[in-house]
Amino acid sequence: MCGIVGYTGHREAYPIIITGLKRLEYRGYDSTGVALLNNGLKVYKKKGRVADLEENIIGKDLHAHIGIGHTRWATHGEPSDRNAHPHQSASGKLAMIHNGIIENYAQIKKELENKGYHFTSDTDSEVLLNFIEDIQQNNECDLEEAVRVALKRVTGAYCILLIAEEDPNTIIAARKGSPLVIGVGKGEHFLGSDASPMLEYTKEVVYVNDYELAIVRPDELILKNLGNEKITPFITKLDMELAAIEKGGYEHFMLKEIFEQPSTIQDCLRGRLNAAAGTITMAGVENNIEQLKNANRIMIVACGTSWHAGLIAEYVIEELCRIPVEVEYASEFRYRNPIVNKGDVIIAISQSGETADTLVALERAKANGAFIFGVVNAVGSSIARLSHAGAYTHSGPEIGVASTKAFTGQLAVLNMMALKIAKAKGTITDEYYQQLLNELQDVPEKVASILKNTDELQRIAAKYKDAHDFLFLGRGYNFPIALEGALKLKEISYIHAEGYPAAEMKHGPIALVDENLPVVFVATKDSYHEKIVSNMQEIKARKGKVISIITEGDLVSPTISDDVFSIPPADELIAPLLSVIPLQLLSYYVGTLKGIDVDKPRNLAKSVTVE
Ligand code: G6P
């Protein structure tokens, strides 16, 4: 993870870097630092958030037209001033920021220590920097060549930006496994982990690929591979406005993103779903329909909230398309030598498109001949580019660390995809197909109606905010929603929460139930409804507190529940798109009532680019 920003050009670099770092804080916020070049290097860094650094450097000389900045999510070395980036080389003449992990740093560190090097931090990054400087001095080569030689030696992941006193206009950048975007302006260039730091200056960007090195000057962008051969930069036009990454009057990004869902789901359906005509248009699916409908097996690979979307997709695809589906944690899949046969399809789900475990899992599967279909939010991201085909969720930038609108976007895409495959395969009746199309079309309006009624959820949150544990239970399509509800609460309120299949609860978690345990039932009307009502009775009989998310018109559940929240009716396949909304809000309200910064909860990062 970590966020990186760089600038070289005619403007003042510092304000651009600081604003960019604030936008990238979702990637980590353990420490912040900047290095500026103006008559020598000036490095300022501080444990904590960007605002802490800003406060700390009031009155310092910040004038420069070139600089780099970093916001850290700690891997090697605790969060502290001395482990903050940028690091300076032993000579003091180079400054570098790094996002990623250098896996063989210990061995290189030993070699350098034997040569007399001393290190001022515990980081792998400082080792790489001194390694580069050492190569430059020994080989008497230029910095670019030294970077190339060093990067051929290191294993692991990196995106590095490097500035040097000897060449005060140039930023040298390179990536493998961690994202890097370069914005192209007139007489200036911007660098970032994503495009947000450069949005107000340019819409022309270059997504740097793995094993590429960029030499960036105000008027020049040279891209090379590690073999020193030039590559023509491919310029992409950004389709994103500044307003999309601002809070727009909401107290938190998370709340804004929850309330954006009627429009983000609409954006996802727009141009694809036409219920009146009975059609779904998805080029990525249409162009590969033979491969998809004839798949022997579909494997879904994802992490976190995206993995929960994958679990729901498993139920939906098996039900509608009659294709066996397996859902894998990317981190497990990549290391366990999975069997991937020709004819298998892999669906990768990722908001950021940069999650390291998902990315590497896909690279391995692709190398083994698997067909990769990406369901990704971040346009132009690494997973989007690696996929053979895909469908964007069009949820817009998601900045709150806890994923909300990206999740409903993923569900909308996966539902449409399953419907399209089922139609092509002939495994769905015309009536049910049309019903689901109609229901999908109604989702934005139903989500909007849920969002009009948040007082009750605030009351429930206030009532239970001091609980030490929560249990979330659901069955069928709502079981992954129970997992997601528990994850959301954990992430932003620090309350221990477990999600479980409602019936499986009897095989363990029921031992936790007493009068202090709130149990959230995701119990909308579906084919299992009577069963889950029995599970509510089982909790009630043991004095647990029952909070139920139910379908409007359900008269039975309220008689057993301590608290209820009703949502509009929907087919059970579509219901997760609705039932997740009150759980997102519940965790938001509990988190904010506890005074937690829900956009930046402790220890988490939005885009996990380390394994
Ligand atoms: C992190 C985020 C989660 C996200 C997960 C997977 O843990 O905090 O919100 O679900 O990564 O990220 P991806 O970008 O691949 O969906």
XYZ file of C-alpha atoms and ligand atoms in Angstrom:
627
model
C 0.000 0.000 0.000
C 1.347 3.518 0.757
C 0.556 6.514 -1.425
C 3.159 8.254 -3.523
C 3.120 11.615 -5.297
C 5.690 13.407 -7.421
C 5.861 16.645 -9.361
C 8.327 18.297 -11.706
C 7.430 21.448 -13.612
C 6.872 25.198 -13.426
C 4.508 25.261 -10.419
C 5.312 25.144 -6.724
C 5.684 21.450 -5.984
C 4.816 21.374 -2.277
C 1.090 22.325 -2.446
C 0.538 19.816 -5.254
C 2.272 17.074 -3.288
C 0.473 17.786 -0.001
C -2.961 17.936 -1.651
C -2.158 14.749 -3.545
C -1.078 12.970 -0.373
C -4.364 13.896 1.328
C -6.201 12.254 -1.539
C -4.024 9.168 -1.246
C -4.311 8.829 2.537
C -6.778 6.010 1.943
C -3.699 3.955 1.053
C -2.082 4.370 4.459
C -1.694 6.990 7.147
C 1.057 5.829 9.496
C 3.477 8.595 8.520
C 3.905 11.315 5.909
C 6.920 12.880 4.272
C 8.072 15.086 1.412
C 11.414 15.699 -0.247
C 11.937 18.922 -2.198
C 14.856 19.891 -4.413
C 15.887 23.523 -4.379
C 19.566 24.252 -3.860
C 19.931 20.828 -2.318
C 17.547 18.313 -0.835
C 15.076 19.212 1.884
C 13.343 16.293 3.542
C 10.486 16.734 6.016
C 8.730 13.753 7.572
C 6.573 12.896 10.534
C 4.747 10.003 12.104
C 0.997 10.394 11.634
C -1.258 11.845 9.003
C -0.648 14.465 6.348
C -2.163 17.110 8.630
C 0.430 16.291 11.317
C 3.259 16.897 8.871
C 1.706 20.150 7.674
C 1.490 21.426 11.233
C 5.057 20.391 11.875
C 6.645 22.229 8.972
C 5.020 25.627 9.282
C 7.666 28.253 8.609
C 10.075 25.880 6.830
C 11.466 26.597 3.356
C 9.088 24.757 1.060
C 9.899 26.491 -2.181
C 10.716 24.061 -5.013
C 9.559 23.070 -8.476
C 10.322 19.421 -8.023
C 9.512 17.062 -5.185
C 8.183 13.708 -4.018
C 5.830 12.775 -1.169
C 4.731 9.642 0.624
C 1.966 8.491 2.948
C 2.891 5.215 4.620
C 1.193 1.987 5.632
C 3.865 0.344 7.741
C 5.336 -3.011 6.744
C 9.020 -3.104 7.750
C 9.478 -1.031 10.883
C 6.901 0.518 13.204
C 5.205 3.796 12.324
C 7.701 6.466 13.458
C 9.489 9.583 12.238
C 12.639 7.654 11.398
C 10.825 4.979 9.401
C 8.842 7.589 7.480
C 9.674 8.154 3.808
C 11.338 9.779 1.911
C 14.616 8.165 2.846
C 17.937 9.801 2.110
C 20.938 7.855 0.891
C 24.156 7.625 2.878
C 25.658 10.557 0.938
C 22.526 12.591 1.611
C 22.265 13.370 -2.091
C 19.444 11.024 -3.119
C 15.905 10.858 -1.740
C 13.503 8.031 -2.451
C 9.951 6.955 -1.656
C 8.786 3.381 -2.005
C 5.476 1.553 -2.026
C 5.808 -2.234 -1.784
C 8.076 -4.769 -0.129
C 11.635 -5.697 -1.055
C 11.650 -9.356 -0.080
C 15.408 -9.960 -0.274
C 16.276 -6.753 1.573
C 17.929 -8.602 4.493
C 20.575 -10.154 2.268
C 21.295 -6.871 0.467
C 21.401 -5.062 3.806
C 24.025 -7.490 5.076
C 26.154 -6.940 1.971
C 25.945 -3.188 2.441
C 26.668 -3.396 6.166
C 29.784 -5.413 5.369
C 30.847 -2.494 3.214
C 30.377 -0.134 6.142
C 26.879 1.205 5.506
C 24.776 2.235 8.499
C 21.021 2.474 8.358
C 18.898 5.056 10.078
C 15.581 3.233 9.698
C 14.242 -0.324 9.892
C 12.837 -0.194 6.390
C 13.522 -2.292 3.338
C 13.232 0.923 1.327
C 16.325 2.535 2.796
C 18.236 -0.631 1.891
C 17.138 -0.370 -1.737
C 18.098 3.302 -1.868
C 21.597 2.720 -0.542
C 21.962 -0.269 -2.809
C 21.238 2.014 -5.761
C 23.733 4.610 -4.536
C 26.350 1.946 -3.944
C 25.946 0.610 -7.491
C 26.169 4.120 -8.908
C 29.416 4.791 -7.048
C 31.016 1.428 -7.807
C 29.976 1.209 -11.438
C 30.569 4.914 -12.035
C 27.341 4.973 -13.969
C 24.456 7.414 -14.035
C 21.587 7.083 -11.597
C 19.231 5.645 -14.200
C 21.603 2.782 -14.914
C 22.169 2.186 -11.191
C 18.395 1.933 -10.647
C 18.130 -0.586 -13.476
C 20.943 -2.732 -12.111
C 19.494 -2.635 -8.582
C 15.974 -3.495 -9.670
C 17.207 -6.547 -11.550
C 18.608 -7.820 -8.252
C 15.616 -7.229 -5.992
C 12.644 -9.503 -5.504
C 9.286 -8.307 -4.256
C 7.119 -5.366 -5.188
C 7.887 -1.729 -5.655
C 6.902 1.578 -6.984
C 9.766 3.979 -6.360
C 10.292 7.684 -7.028
C 13.811 8.993 -6.751
C 15.271 12.503 -6.913
C 18.935 13.471 -6.872
C 20.821 16.680 -6.172
C 23.002 16.061 -9.247
C 19.986 16.278 -11.585
C 17.530 18.759 -10.078
C 14.812 18.533 -12.755
C 14.384 14.789 -12.974
C 12.326 12.186 -11.142
C 13.256 8.580 -11.805
C 10.349 6.207 -11.247
C 9.860 2.465 -11.620
C 7.184 -0.059 -10.822
C 6.645 -3.723 -10.287
C 3.457 -4.788 -8.572
C 2.576 -1.395 -7.072
C 0.649 1.129 -9.145
C 2.057 4.214 -10.842
C 0.253 6.810 -12.949
C 2.030 9.695 -14.673
C 0.028 12.789 -15.591
C 1.224 14.655 -18.663
C 0.879 18.448 -18.561
C 2.373 21.364 -20.512
C 5.906 21.710 -19.254
C 5.120 19.609 -16.202
C 4.546 16.041 -15.108
C 2.700 14.578 -12.136
C 3.190 11.163 -10.592
C 0.848 9.292 -8.274
C -0.300 5.932 -6.977
C -3.544 6.822 -8.690
C -4.708 9.757 -10.780
C -6.346 11.702 -7.936
C -3.352 14.015 -7.214
C -3.345 15.312 -10.793
C -7.055 15.598 -11.565
C -7.282 19.395 -11.631
C -4.175 19.767 -13.796
C -4.436 17.214 -16.569
C -6.685 14.528 -17.977
C -3.876 12.855 -19.930
C -2.212 10.030 -18.065
C 0.147 7.142 -18.668
C -0.323 3.962 -16.627
C 3.178 2.599 -16.107
C 3.505 -1.183 -16.403
C 5.541 -3.621 -14.365
C 9.276 -3.638 -15.058
C 9.110 -0.189 -16.636
C 11.296 2.708 -15.648
C 10.299 6.333 -16.240
C 12.634 9.299 -16.518
C 10.410 12.264 -15.877
C 11.376 15.893 -16.543
C 9.165 18.980 -16.973
C 9.212 18.684 -20.772
C 10.021 15.038 -21.210
C 8.724 11.620 -20.277
C 10.968 8.727 -21.275
C 9.744 5.206 -20.616
C 12.105 2.244 -20.785
C 12.153 -1.394 -19.835
C 14.779 -2.759 -17.511
C 16.783 -3.763 -20.592
C 17.200 -0.008 -21.364
C 14.987 -0.151 -24.466
C 12.630 2.765 -25.027
C 8.876 2.185 -24.886
C 6.354 4.599 -26.387
C 4.171 5.935 -23.560
C 0.503 5.157 -24.131
C -1.594 8.160 -23.145
C -5.063 7.479 -21.740
C -7.754 10.149 -21.285
C -9.074 10.309 -17.720
C -12.806 10.269 -17.344
C -13.015 11.581 -13.785
C -13.843 14.940 -12.262
C -12.487 16.522 -9.091
C -15.943 16.527 -7.465
C -15.877 12.724 -7.520
C -13.061 12.677 -4.959
C -14.429 15.391 -2.659
C -16.818 14.960 0.255
C -19.559 17.118 -1.269
C -21.007 18.278 2.059
C -21.000 14.883 3.794
C -19.194 14.460 7.082
C -17.332 11.399 5.835
C -16.511 9.831 2.487
C -18.106 6.630 3.738
C -21.452 8.330 4.311
C -21.236 10.077 0.943
C -20.474 6.769 -0.739
C -23.360 4.980 1.007
C -25.742 7.726 -0.108
C -24.352 7.725 -3.656
C -25.518 4.162 -4.202
C -28.797 4.898 -5.976
C -26.804 6.773 -8.609
C -23.743 4.506 -8.681
C -25.904 1.413 -9.162
C -27.784 3.325 -11.850
C -24.467 4.211 -13.510
C -23.542 0.550 -13.454
C -26.820 -0.503 -15.079
C -26.940 2.407 -17.539
C -26.330 1.465 -21.133
C -26.356 -2.208 -20.180
C -29.717 -3.124 -18.759
C -32.808 -2.434 -20.830
C -35.681 -4.148 -19.052
C -38.298 -2.885 -21.520
C -36.434 -4.500 -24.401
C -35.482 -7.517 -22.313
C -31.772 -7.036 -23.050
C -28.451 -6.732 -21.267
C -25.537 -5.301 -23.223
C -22.089 -6.205 -21.913
C -19.404 -6.339 -24.560
C -16.978 -8.232 -22.324
C -19.553 -11.006 -21.869
C -20.900 -10.996 -25.426
C -17.462 -11.202 -27.036
C -16.585 -14.200 -24.899
C -19.957 -15.852 -24.538
C -18.826 -19.247 -25.846
C -15.993 -19.376 -23.358
C -18.262 -18.280 -20.504
C -21.293 -20.422 -21.176
C -19.229 -23.511 -21.858
C -16.999 -23.060 -18.812
C -16.510 -26.326 -16.951
C -16.082 -24.356 -13.800
C -15.895 -20.739 -12.698
C -13.412 -19.739 -10.025
C -13.904 -16.413 -8.325
C -10.787 -14.851 -6.830
C -10.967 -11.817 -4.540
C -10.231 -10.394 -1.074
C -12.250 -8.663 1.638
C -15.585 -7.189 0.684
C -15.017 -8.163 -2.939
C -14.759 -11.782 -1.773
C -18.206 -11.435 -0.202
C -19.556 -10.223 -3.548
C -17.953 -13.345 -5.016
C -19.802 -15.583 -2.553
C -23.132 -14.115 -3.605
C -22.142 -14.530 -7.246
C -21.459 -18.198 -6.554
C -25.052 -18.698 -5.453
C -26.435 -16.630 -8.339
C -24.332 -18.210 -11.098
C -24.927 -21.773 -9.898
C -28.659 -21.099 -9.635
C -29.072 -19.351 -12.971
C -26.304 -20.776 -15.171
C -25.850 -24.260 -13.668
C -22.059 -23.892 -13.818
C -20.066 -25.020 -10.753
C -18.467 -22.086 -8.999
C -15.673 -21.944 -6.427
C -14.861 -18.797 -4.507
C -11.277 -18.392 -3.406
C -9.419 -15.993 -1.159
C -6.745 -14.707 -3.531
C -4.067 -15.077 -0.848
C -4.821 -18.789 -0.482
C -5.365 -19.455 -4.155
C -1.991 -18.044 -5.169
C 0.021 -20.253 -2.830
C -1.794 -23.543 -2.840
C -1.025 -24.826 -6.308
C -4.670 -24.852 -7.402
C -5.851 -26.980 -10.299
C -6.785 -24.671 -13.141
C -7.831 -26.491 -16.270
C -8.374 -25.319 -19.788
C -12.047 -24.437 -19.980
C -12.068 -22.918 -16.506
C -12.965 -19.272 -16.201
C -11.610 -17.048 -13.471
C -13.621 -14.048 -12.369
C -11.475 -11.521 -10.519
C -13.357 -9.063 -8.347
C -11.578 -5.969 -7.077
C -12.551 -2.414 -6.278
C -9.057 -0.998 -6.593
C -7.790 -3.382 -9.232
C -4.464 -3.275 -7.370
C -4.802 -5.756 -4.489
C -1.469 -7.575 -4.517
C -2.773 -11.041 -3.644
C -5.509 -10.883 -6.274
C -3.125 -9.558 -8.886
C -0.483 -12.221 -8.370
C -3.101 -14.998 -8.178
C -4.376 -13.878 -11.568
C -0.932 -13.595 -13.101
C -0.247 -17.209 -12.121
C -3.615 -18.447 -13.392
C -3.173 -16.522 -16.637
C 0.256 -18.025 -17.141
C -1.415 -21.444 -16.748
C -3.823 -20.660 -19.570
C -6.891 -19.569 -17.591
C -9.344 -17.083 -19.059
C -9.619 -14.061 -16.746
C -12.733 -11.904 -16.512
C -12.234 -8.794 -14.368
C -14.996 -7.113 -12.369
C -13.133 -3.984 -11.366
C -13.977 -0.457 -10.280
C -10.743 1.469 -10.875
C -10.450 2.128 -14.593
C -7.036 1.337 -16.051
C -5.899 -0.466 -12.887
C -3.500 -3.403 -12.982
C -6.191 -6.111 -12.676
C -8.319 -4.442 -15.348
C -5.351 -4.454 -17.691
C -4.360 -7.988 -16.920
C -7.836 -9.415 -17.577
C -8.730 -10.903 -20.964
C -12.160 -9.317 -20.700
C -14.205 -7.625 -18.051
C -16.871 -5.223 -16.924
C -16.245 -2.091 -14.905
C -18.555 -1.422 -11.979
C -18.640 2.345 -12.715
C -19.044 3.168 -9.030
C -16.666 6.155 -9.220
C -13.704 6.662 -6.886
C -14.280 4.982 -3.527
C -12.257 6.726 -0.832
C -13.679 5.559 2.520
C -11.560 2.611 3.583
C -14.625 0.418 4.199
C -16.020 -0.573 0.824
C -19.712 0.246 0.250
C -20.730 1.491 -3.183
C -18.139 -0.663 -4.930
C -19.762 -3.736 -3.368
C -23.239 -2.965 -4.715
C -21.651 -2.164 -8.076
C -19.986 -5.570 -8.051
C -23.289 -7.286 -7.253
C -25.054 -5.420 -10.053
C -22.377 -6.407 -12.590
C -22.261 -10.033 -11.451
C -26.045 -10.337 -11.574
C -26.167 -8.966 -15.105
C -23.332 -11.221 -16.137
C -25.061 -14.308 -14.713
C -28.332 -13.367 -16.392
C -26.613 -12.946 -19.740
C -24.830 -16.278 -19.510
C -28.008 -18.035 -18.329
C -29.976 -16.582 -21.224
C -27.333 -17.705 -23.739
C -27.208 -21.130 -22.135
C -30.946 -21.525 -21.919
C -30.853 -22.299 -18.199
C -33.367 -19.618 -17.196
C -37.019 -19.327 -18.138
C -38.064 -16.280 -20.136
C -40.435 -15.219 -17.338
C -37.836 -15.364 -14.573
C -35.261 -13.619 -16.789
C -37.668 -10.776 -17.441
C -38.686 -10.585 -13.779
C -35.056 -10.272 -12.665
C -34.362 -7.615 -15.294
C -37.335 -5.619 -14.042
C -36.251 -6.042 -10.449
C -32.662 -5.021 -11.170
C -33.948 -1.897 -12.859
C -35.893 -1.012 -9.693
C -32.908 -1.413 -7.361
C -31.684 2.246 -7.439
C -35.150 3.487 -6.453
C -35.469 0.925 -3.672
C -32.020 1.792 -2.317
C -33.040 5.468 -2.346
C -36.146 4.632 -0.313
C -34.027 2.767 2.290
C -31.735 5.791 2.558
C -34.677 8.074 3.362
C -35.252 6.251 6.579
C -32.041 6.332 8.567
C -33.364 7.584 11.949
C -34.290 4.102 13.067
C -30.783 2.804 12.266
C -29.238 5.668 14.237
C -31.424 4.735 17.193
C -30.416 1.064 16.948
C -26.744 2.040 16.660
C -26.963 4.198 19.797
C -28.662 1.370 21.700
C -25.999 -1.248 20.950
C -22.826 0.787 20.413
C -21.245 -0.360 23.679
C -21.623 -4.082 22.999
C -18.348 -5.995 22.951
C -19.413 -8.562 20.366
C -21.986 -8.840 17.609
C -23.230 -11.840 15.687
C -24.584 -11.457 12.137
C -26.670 -14.300 10.741
C -28.170 -14.953 7.330
C -29.131 -17.804 5.042
C -28.747 -18.366 1.319
C -28.094 -15.161 -0.622
C -28.119 -13.247 2.663
C -25.417 -15.352 4.313
C -22.592 -13.396 2.582
C -24.432 -10.215 3.591
C -24.149 -11.352 7.213
C -20.392 -11.763 6.650
C -20.223 -8.330 5.082
C -22.222 -6.740 7.929
C -19.819 -8.241 10.469
C -16.773 -7.103 8.463
C -18.086 -3.540 8.175
C -18.718 -3.321 11.912
C -15.283 -4.720 12.765
C -13.529 -2.391 10.344
C -14.969 0.893 11.514
C -16.168 0.392 15.094
C -13.489 -2.043 16.363
C -16.256 -4.201 17.860
C -15.646 -7.897 17.498
C -18.244 -9.290 15.107
C -18.784 -12.650 13.449
C -20.878 -13.479 10.443
C -22.339 -16.980 10.245
C -24.857 -19.012 8.297
C -27.925 -18.801 10.534
C -28.354 -22.574 10.866
C -24.650 -23.254 11.426
C -24.852 -20.957 14.448
C -26.039 -23.958 16.453
C -22.643 -25.596 15.971
C -20.684 -23.082 18.021
C -21.581 -19.403 18.145
C -24.802 -20.125 20.071
C -22.567 -20.669 23.108
C -21.835 -16.926 23.028
C -25.470 -15.923 23.317
C -26.588 -14.169 26.487
C -28.521 -11.003 27.283
C -25.534 -8.865 26.233
C -25.093 -10.234 22.724
C -26.774 -8.352 19.865
C -27.550 -10.727 16.999
C -28.322 -9.152 13.640
C -30.522 -11.312 11.419
C -30.546 -10.594 7.703
C -33.987 -12.100 7.322
C -35.675 -10.760 4.202
C -38.505 -12.786 2.662
C -37.030 -15.666 0.702
C -37.370 -19.404 0.384
C -35.651 -19.904 3.753
C -37.657 -17.364 5.655
C -39.456 -19.738 8.000
C -36.178 -21.395 8.852
C -34.488 -18.150 9.801
C -37.488 -17.172 11.924
C -36.897 -20.392 13.879
C -33.244 -19.341 14.326
C -34.455 -16.003 15.731
C -36.564 -17.926 18.239
C -33.504 -19.936 19.245
C -31.568 -16.742 20.012
C -34.529 -15.146 21.771
C -34.987 -18.239 23.956
C -31.419 -17.687 25.178
C -32.046 -14.022 25.933
C -29.941 -12.692 23.039
C -30.942 -9.327 21.578
C -32.451 -9.801 18.122
C -32.049 -7.040 15.523
C -33.724 -7.990 12.244
C -33.452 -6.653 8.730
C -36.777 -7.742 7.259
C -38.998 -7.243 4.261
C -41.768 -4.654 4.522
C -45.015 -6.404 5.426
C -43.374 -9.195 7.456
C -45.607 -9.390 10.544
C -43.944 -12.331 12.279
C -40.294 -11.273 12.684
C -41.110 -8.056 14.611
C -42.871 -10.109 17.282
C -39.630 -11.971 18.006
C -37.185 -9.103 17.461
C -36.029 -6.391 19.844
C -35.422 -4.061 16.931
C -36.374 -4.258 13.267
C -35.548 -2.392 10.101
C -37.714 -3.005 7.022
C -36.598 -2.823 3.418
C -38.638 -3.034 0.193
C -39.496 -6.506 -1.171
C -37.287 -8.053 -3.855
C -36.567 -11.447 -5.367
C -34.103 -13.330 -3.168
C -31.388 -13.042 -5.830
C -31.662 -9.266 -5.851
C -32.269 -8.817 -2.093
C -28.536 -8.574 -1.119
C -28.302 -5.301 -3.066
C -30.843 -3.920 -0.601
C -30.170 -5.790 2.641
C -26.539 -4.658 2.749
C -27.502 -0.956 2.882
C -28.843 -0.896 6.488
C -25.801 -2.884 7.626
C -23.443 -0.345 6.042
C -25.330 2.436 7.816
C -25.487 0.575 11.125
C -21.718 0.179 11.203
C -21.243 3.790 10.089
C -23.410 5.094 12.923
C -21.843 2.825 15.561
C -18.347 3.844 14.391
C -19.065 7.575 14.418
C -20.899 7.378 17.775
C -17.759 5.790 19.187
C -15.761 8.705 17.821
C -13.809 6.643 15.300
C -12.504 8.195 12.095
C -14.513 5.830 9.919
C -12.814 6.937 6.703
C -9.432 5.966 8.088
C -9.866 3.247 10.705
C -6.739 2.112 12.490
C -4.361 -0.362 10.837
C -6.395 -0.667 7.636
C -5.715 0.600 4.164
C -7.981 0.791 1.194
C -5.717 -0.683 -1.374
C -3.632 -3.550 -0.064
C -0.673 -3.720 -2.405
C 1.407 -5.909 -0.122
C 0.776 -9.598 0.281
C -8.954 -3.898 1.690
C -10.077 -2.889 1.798
C -11.412 -3.589 1.609
C -11.430 -4.351 0.289
C -10.246 -5.308 0.166
C -10.126 -5.857 -1.236
O -9.004 -4.755 2.770
O -10.038 -2.222 3.045
O -12.447 -2.623 1.614
O -12.621 -5.073 0.192
O -9.029 -4.620 0.459
O -9.796 -4.799 -2.098
P -10.138 -4.734 -3.632
O -9.677 -3.360 -4.046
O -9.351 -5.807 -4.303
O -11.598 -4.910 -3.789
